Amino acid sequence: MDFSTDDSAPQIHLPEDIDWEMLDKSKFFFVGAALFSGVSGLLYPMVVMKTRQQVASKDVSCLTLANSIFKNQGFRGFYLGFGTSIMGTIPARALYMGALEFTKSNAETIAIDHLGMAEASASASANAIAGMAAAMAAQLVWTPIDVISQRLMVQGGDSSSKLKRYTGGIDAFNKILVSDGVKGLYRGFGISLLTYAPSNAVWWASYSIANRGICNEVYRYINKKNGYTPDGKFVLAIQSVSAAIASGASALVTMPLDTVKTRLQVMEGDGRKASVIQTMRSLVRQGGWSACYRGFGPRWASMSMSATTMITTYELVKKLSAKNRESLAV
């Protein structure tokens, strides 16, 4: 697919992007936290299934796993650790959104004004840098929450007999702190950065490229003589498809690291702390290289739905938080 543009062809006019300086910051963080908490609640069961698959000793299908969870733990089993997760989501999302918008706005300005990059290339590069910076900032809060919530998620699974039992998030926090100290709460922090920083960089860069490319291809298909200004439904459809494409690319690239990260954070063994290399070797011995992609289906589905709702919600949050909303009407 050729994403280059022909200067002689009429161009599609997308609505103006809302940058960092145009946002009411307090409204941006408050509205964002509220909306994204709701999105997290809807998608949480897929996260639980993905985590259970990653720590399982053998391959298990999504349907079999879902049936097992419901049979043994009921509907509640799909929301183990959700209270802890949602408490961390709010500050983590605030850090993520703030770092994303601030970095993206400044990186794109530098790329265009100082490096002389074309707008499309500058946008993709700025999105990649911003995604990486946002992921690194959010992990300061998210890693401890991830460690606790994931340990709660796997209770009742086929690997739970090897793990400590917790009565809730606070109990897990206290026991981890007593047994391992603060470093126990940041178990897997390094590999989390190695997983989520490139994952977000790939996602945001892929999203930017896909969004522009699809818009150009759709315009060529429509083949209008005059400029076409898309309505809200058109933009929403393009954003959704672009988000799903970006999710597939990101999940494919980073799935092995995510599986190793989950095992490091959840599996406790016999008091020994396994390294990344040891965990990877153990995983490959159990099920070959395909074991590194356990949970890929739920993760891609979760990422795609999360990304689709996230990007549309995110753009809505930015519109609702803009200082001068009248000037942004499509």
PDB file of C-alpha atoms in Angstrom, residues 44-198:
ATOM      1  CA  TYR A  44     -10.803  -6.831  32.468  1.00  0.00           C
ATOM      2  CA  PRO A  45     -12.052 -10.438  31.941  1.00  0.00           C
ATOM      3  CA  MET A  46      -9.815 -10.769  28.865  1.00  0.00           C
ATOM      4  CA  VAL A  47      -6.818  -9.609  30.894  1.00  0.00           C
ATOM      5  CA  VAL A  48      -7.573 -12.288  33.497  1.00  0.00           C
ATOM      6  CA  MET A  49      -7.779 -14.975  30.792  1.00  0.00           C
ATOM      7  CA  LYS A  50      -4.565 -13.809  29.135  1.00  0.00           C
ATOM      8  CA  THR A  51      -2.715 -13.890  32.474  1.00  0.00           C
ATOM      9  CA  ARG A  52      -4.013 -17.372  33.334  1.00  0.00           C
ATOM     10  CA  GLN A  53      -2.916 -18.693  29.944  1.00  0.00           C
ATOM     11  CA  GLN A  54       0.559 -17.226  30.331  1.00  0.00           C
ATOM     12  CA  VAL A  55       1.248 -18.911  33.680  1.00  0.00           C
ATOM     13  CA  ALA A  56      -0.417 -22.231  32.800  1.00  0.00           C
ATOM     14  CA  SER A  57       1.810 -25.297  32.602  1.00  0.00           C
ATOM     15  CA  LYS A  58       0.219 -26.339  29.297  1.00  0.00           C
ATOM     16  CA  ASP A  59      -1.755 -24.845  26.442  1.00  0.00           C
ATOM     17  CA  VAL A  60      -5.438 -24.296  27.106  1.00  0.00           C
ATOM     18  CA  SER A  61      -8.013 -22.796  24.754  1.00  0.00           C
ATOM     19  CA  CYS A  62      -9.858 -19.575  25.584  1.00  0.00           C
ATOM     20  CA  LEU A  63     -13.235 -21.328  25.600  1.00  0.00           C
ATOM     21  CA  THR A  64     -12.029 -24.092  27.941  1.00  0.00           C
ATOM     22  CA  LEU A  65     -10.418 -21.558  30.245  1.00  0.00           C
ATOM     23  CA  ALA A  66     -13.480 -19.297  30.353  1.00  0.00           C
ATOM     24  CA  ASN A  67     -15.703 -22.277  31.121  1.00  0.00           C
ATOM     25  CA  SER A  68     -13.346 -23.425  33.896  1.00  0.00           C
ATOM     26  CA  ILE A  69     -13.233 -19.984  35.521  1.00  0.00           C
ATOM     27  CA  PHE A  70     -17.008 -19.601  35.436  1.00  0.00           C
ATOM     28  CA  LYS A  71     -17.614 -23.155  36.682  1.00  0.00           C
ATOM     29  CA  ASN A  72     -15.173 -22.937  39.606  1.00  0.00           C
ATOM     30  CA  GLN A  73     -15.400 -19.267  40.597  1.00  0.00           C
ATOM     31  CA  GLY A  74     -18.458 -17.873  38.892  1.00  0.00           C
ATOM     32  CA  PHE A  75     -18.624 -14.427  37.300  1.00  0.00           C
ATOM     33  CA  ARG A  76     -16.468 -13.072  40.134  1.00  0.00           C
ATOM     34  CA  GLY A  77     -13.535 -15.130  38.838  1.00  0.00           C
ATOM     35  CA  PHE A  78     -13.255 -12.860  35.817  1.00  0.00           C
ATOM     36  CA  TYR A  79     -12.750  -9.839  38.089  1.00  0.00           C
ATOM     37  CA  LEU A  80     -10.178 -11.115  40.576  1.00  0.00           C
ATOM     38  CA  GLY A  81      -7.863  -8.229  41.458  1.00  0.00           C
ATOM     39  CA  PHE A  82     -10.035  -5.650  39.705  1.00  0.00           C
ATOM     40  CA  GLY A  83     -10.307  -3.364  42.745  1.00  0.00           C
ATOM     41  CA  THR A  84      -6.521  -3.176  43.020  1.00  0.00           C
ATOM     42  CA  SER A  85      -6.158  -2.710  39.283  1.00  0.00           C
ATOM     43  CA  ILE A  86      -8.635   0.159  39.053  1.00  0.00           C
ATOM     44  CA  MET A  87      -6.976   1.982  41.951  1.00  0.00           C
ATOM     45  CA  GLY A  88      -3.734   1.949  40.005  1.00  0.00           C
ATOM     46  CA  THR A  89      -5.333   2.733  36.672  1.00  0.00           C
ATOM     47  CA  ILE A  90      -6.325   6.262  37.678  1.00  0.00           C
ATOM     48  CA  PRO A  91      -2.866   7.661  38.577  1.00  0.00           C
ATOM     49  CA  ALA A  92      -1.159   5.526  35.902  1.00  0.00           C
ATOM     50  CA  ARG A  93      -3.503   6.831  33.189  1.00  0.00           C
ATOM     51  CA  ALA A  94      -2.962  10.404  34.375  1.00  0.00           C
ATOM     52  CA  LEU A  95       0.799   9.968  34.067  1.00  0.00           C
ATOM     53  CA  TYR A  96       0.409   8.220  30.720  1.00  0.00           C
ATOM     54  CA  MET A  97      -1.851  10.820  29.120  1.00  0.00           C
ATOM     55  CA  GLY A  98       0.169  13.751  30.437  1.00  0.00           C
ATOM     56  CA  ALA A  99       3.493  12.339  29.239  1.00  0.00           C
ATOM     57  CA  LEU A 100       1.979  11.278  25.888  1.00  0.00           C
ATOM     58  CA  GLU A 101       0.497  14.641  24.949  1.00  0.00           C
ATOM     59  CA  PHE A 102       3.394  16.739  26.273  1.00  0.00           C
ATOM     60  CA  THR A 103       6.038  14.638  24.508  1.00  0.00           C
ATOM     61  CA  LYS A 104       4.093  14.258  21.259  1.00  0.00           C
ATOM     62  CA  SER A 105       3.453  17.988  20.950  1.00  0.00           C
ATOM     63  CA  ASN A 106       7.083  18.940  21.569  1.00  0.00           C
ATOM     64  CA  ALA A 107       8.621  16.087  19.556  1.00  0.00           C
ATOM     65  CA  GLU A 108       6.540  16.884  16.471  1.00  0.00           C
ATOM     66  CA  THR A 109       7.436  20.572  16.678  1.00  0.00           C
ATOM     67  CA  ILE A 110      11.151  19.739  16.889  1.00  0.00           C
ATOM     68  CA  ALA A 111      10.905  17.216  14.030  1.00  0.00           C
ATOM     69  CA  ILE A 112       9.218  19.680  11.664  1.00  0.00           C
ATOM     70  CA  ASP A 113      10.778  23.012  12.657  1.00  0.00           C
ATOM     71  CA  HIS A 114      14.324  21.935  13.526  1.00  0.00           C
ATOM     72  CA  LEU A 115      14.914  18.667  11.672  1.00  0.00           C
ATOM     73  CA  GLY A 116      12.961  19.547   8.532  1.00  0.00           C
ATOM     74  CA  MET A 117      10.991  16.286   8.481  1.00  0.00           C
ATOM     75  CA  ALA A 118       7.840  15.894   6.395  1.00  0.00           C
ATOM     76  CA  GLU A 119       4.596  16.090   8.345  1.00  0.00           C
ATOM     77  CA  ALA A 120       3.741  12.384   7.975  1.00  0.00           C
ATOM     78  CA  SER A 121       7.213  11.229   9.058  1.00  0.00           C
ATOM     79  CA  ALA A 122       7.309  13.754  11.895  1.00  0.00           C
ATOM     80  CA  SER A 123       3.912  12.592  13.145  1.00  0.00           C
ATOM     81  CA  ALA A 124       4.889   8.889  13.126  1.00  0.00           C
ATOM     82  CA  SER A 125       8.223   9.602  14.849  1.00  0.00           C
ATOM     83  CA  ALA A 126       6.643  11.885  17.450  1.00  0.00           C
ATOM     84  CA  ASN A 127       3.945   9.311  18.187  1.00  0.00           C
ATOM     85  CA  ALA A 128       6.574   6.575  18.668  1.00  0.00           C
ATOM     86  CA  ILE A 129       8.678   8.726  21.023  1.00  0.00           C
ATOM     87  CA  ALA A 130       5.606   9.885  22.940  1.00  0.00           C
ATOM     88  CA  GLY A 131       4.277   6.329  23.302  1.00  0.00           C
ATOM     89  CA  MET A 132       7.604   5.166  24.707  1.00  0.00           C
ATOM     90  CA  ALA A 133       7.852   8.096  27.139  1.00  0.00           C
ATOM     91  CA  ALA A 134       4.254   7.624  28.308  1.00  0.00           C
ATOM     92  CA  ALA A 135       4.767   3.897  28.947  1.00  0.00           C
ATOM     93  CA  MET A 136       7.931   4.536  30.971  1.00  0.00           C
ATOM     94  CA  ALA A 137       6.190   7.154  33.117  1.00  0.00           C
ATOM     95  CA  ALA A 138       3.117   4.978  33.735  1.00  0.00           C
ATOM     96  CA  GLN A 139       5.182   1.938  34.769  1.00  0.00           C
ATOM     97  CA  LEU A 140       6.326   3.755  37.921  1.00  0.00           C
ATOM     98  CA  VAL A 141       2.769   3.311  39.194  1.00  0.00           C
ATOM     99  CA  TRP A 142       1.575   0.380  37.134  1.00  0.00           C
ATOM    100  CA  THR A 143       4.274  -2.214  37.935  1.00  0.00           C
ATOM    101  CA  PRO A 144       3.365  -2.590  41.671  1.00  0.00           C
ATOM    102  CA  ILE A 145      -0.332  -2.675  40.764  1.00  0.00           C
ATOM    103  CA  ASP A 146       0.397  -5.223  38.032  1.00  0.00           C
ATOM    104  CA  VAL A 147       2.313  -7.480  40.433  1.00  0.00           C
ATOM    105  CA  ILE A 148      -0.499  -7.467  42.996  1.00  0.00           C
ATOM    106  CA  SER A 149      -3.461  -7.708  40.625  1.00  0.00           C
ATOM    107  CA  GLN A 150      -1.901 -10.492  38.543  1.00  0.00           C
ATOM    108  CA  ARG A 151      -1.243 -12.607  41.629  1.00  0.00           C
ATOM    109  CA  LEU A 152      -4.892 -12.207  42.549  1.00  0.00           C
ATOM    110  CA  MET A 153      -5.975 -13.041  38.983  1.00  0.00           C
ATOM    111  CA  VAL A 154      -4.320 -16.467  38.925  1.00  0.00           C
ATOM    112  CA  GLN A 155      -5.755 -17.689  42.240  1.00  0.00           C
ATOM    113  CA  GLY A 156      -7.879 -20.715  41.481  1.00  0.00           C
ATOM    114  CA  GLY A 157      -6.024 -21.509  38.248  1.00  0.00           C
ATOM    115  CA  ASP A 158      -4.005 -24.651  37.545  1.00  0.00           C
ATOM    116  CA  SER A 159      -0.805 -22.992  38.823  1.00  0.00           C
ATOM    117  CA  SER A 160      -2.323 -21.574  42.005  1.00  0.00           C
ATOM    118  CA  SER A 161      -1.207 -24.493  44.172  1.00  0.00           C
ATOM    119  CA  LYS A 162       2.386 -23.286  43.770  1.00  0.00           C
ATOM    120  CA  LEU A 163       1.564 -19.714  44.765  1.00  0.00           C
ATOM    121  CA  LYS A 164       0.787 -17.891  47.989  1.00  0.00           C
ATOM    122  CA  ARG A 165      -2.852 -17.242  48.781  1.00  0.00           C
ATOM    123  CA  TYR A 166      -4.103 -13.726  49.295  1.00  0.00           C
ATOM    124  CA  THR A 167      -7.413 -12.477  50.662  1.00  0.00           C
ATOM    125  CA  GLY A 168      -7.258  -9.235  48.712  1.00  0.00           C
ATOM    126  CA  GLY A 169      -5.092  -6.432  47.381  1.00  0.00           C
ATOM    127  CA  ILE A 170      -4.060  -5.074  50.787  1.00  0.00           C
ATOM    128  CA  ASP A 171      -3.176  -8.556  52.050  1.00  0.00           C
ATOM    129  CA  ALA A 172      -1.092  -9.184  48.919  1.00  0.00           C
ATOM    130  CA  PHE A 173       0.643  -5.810  49.318  1.00  0.00           C
ATOM    131  CA  ASN A 174       1.549  -6.531  52.961  1.00  0.00           C
ATOM    132  CA  LYS A 175       2.782 -10.080  52.298  1.00  0.00           C
ATOM    133  CA  ILE A 176       4.905  -9.050  49.314  1.00  0.00           C
ATOM    134  CA  LEU A 177       6.360  -6.143  51.285  1.00  0.00           C
ATOM    135  CA  VAL A 178       7.215  -8.383  54.250  1.00  0.00           C
ATOM    136  CA  SER A 179       8.749 -11.183  52.183  1.00  0.00           C
ATOM    137  CA  ASP A 180      10.540  -9.210  49.454  1.00  0.00           C
ATOM    138  CA  GLY A 181      10.512  -5.559  50.463  1.00  0.00           C
ATOM    139  CA  VAL A 182       9.789  -2.713  48.037  1.00  0.00           C
ATOM    140  CA  LYS A 183      11.758  -4.492  45.292  1.00  0.00           C
ATOM    141  CA  GLY A 184       9.142  -7.253  45.425  1.00  0.00           C
ATOM    142  CA  LEU A 185       6.499  -4.757  44.330  1.00  0.00           C
ATOM    143  CA  TYR A 186       8.719  -3.761  41.409  1.00  0.00           C
ATOM    144  CA  ARG A 187       9.449  -7.316  40.365  1.00  0.00           C
ATOM    145  CA  GLY A 188       9.676  -7.375  36.586  1.00  0.00           C
ATOM    146  CA  PHE A 189      10.028  -3.576  36.359  1.00  0.00           C
ATOM    147  CA  GLY A 190      12.947  -3.819  33.927  1.00  0.00           C
ATOM    148  CA  ILE A 191      11.231  -6.242  31.586  1.00  0.00           C
ATOM    149  CA  SER A 192       8.003  -4.254  31.930  1.00  0.00           C
ATOM    150  CA  LEU A 193       9.860  -1.272  30.473  1.00  0.00           C
ATOM    151  CA  LEU A 194      11.342  -3.529  27.784  1.00  0.00           C
ATOM    152  CA  THR A 195       7.836  -4.781  26.999  1.00  0.00           C
ATOM    153  CA  TYR A 196       5.647  -1.710  27.216  1.00  0.00           C
ATOM    154  CA  ALA A 197       8.035   0.991  25.965  1.00  0.00           C
ATOM    155  CA  PRO A 198       8.576  -0.655  22.538  1.00  0.00           C
TER     156      PRO A 198
END
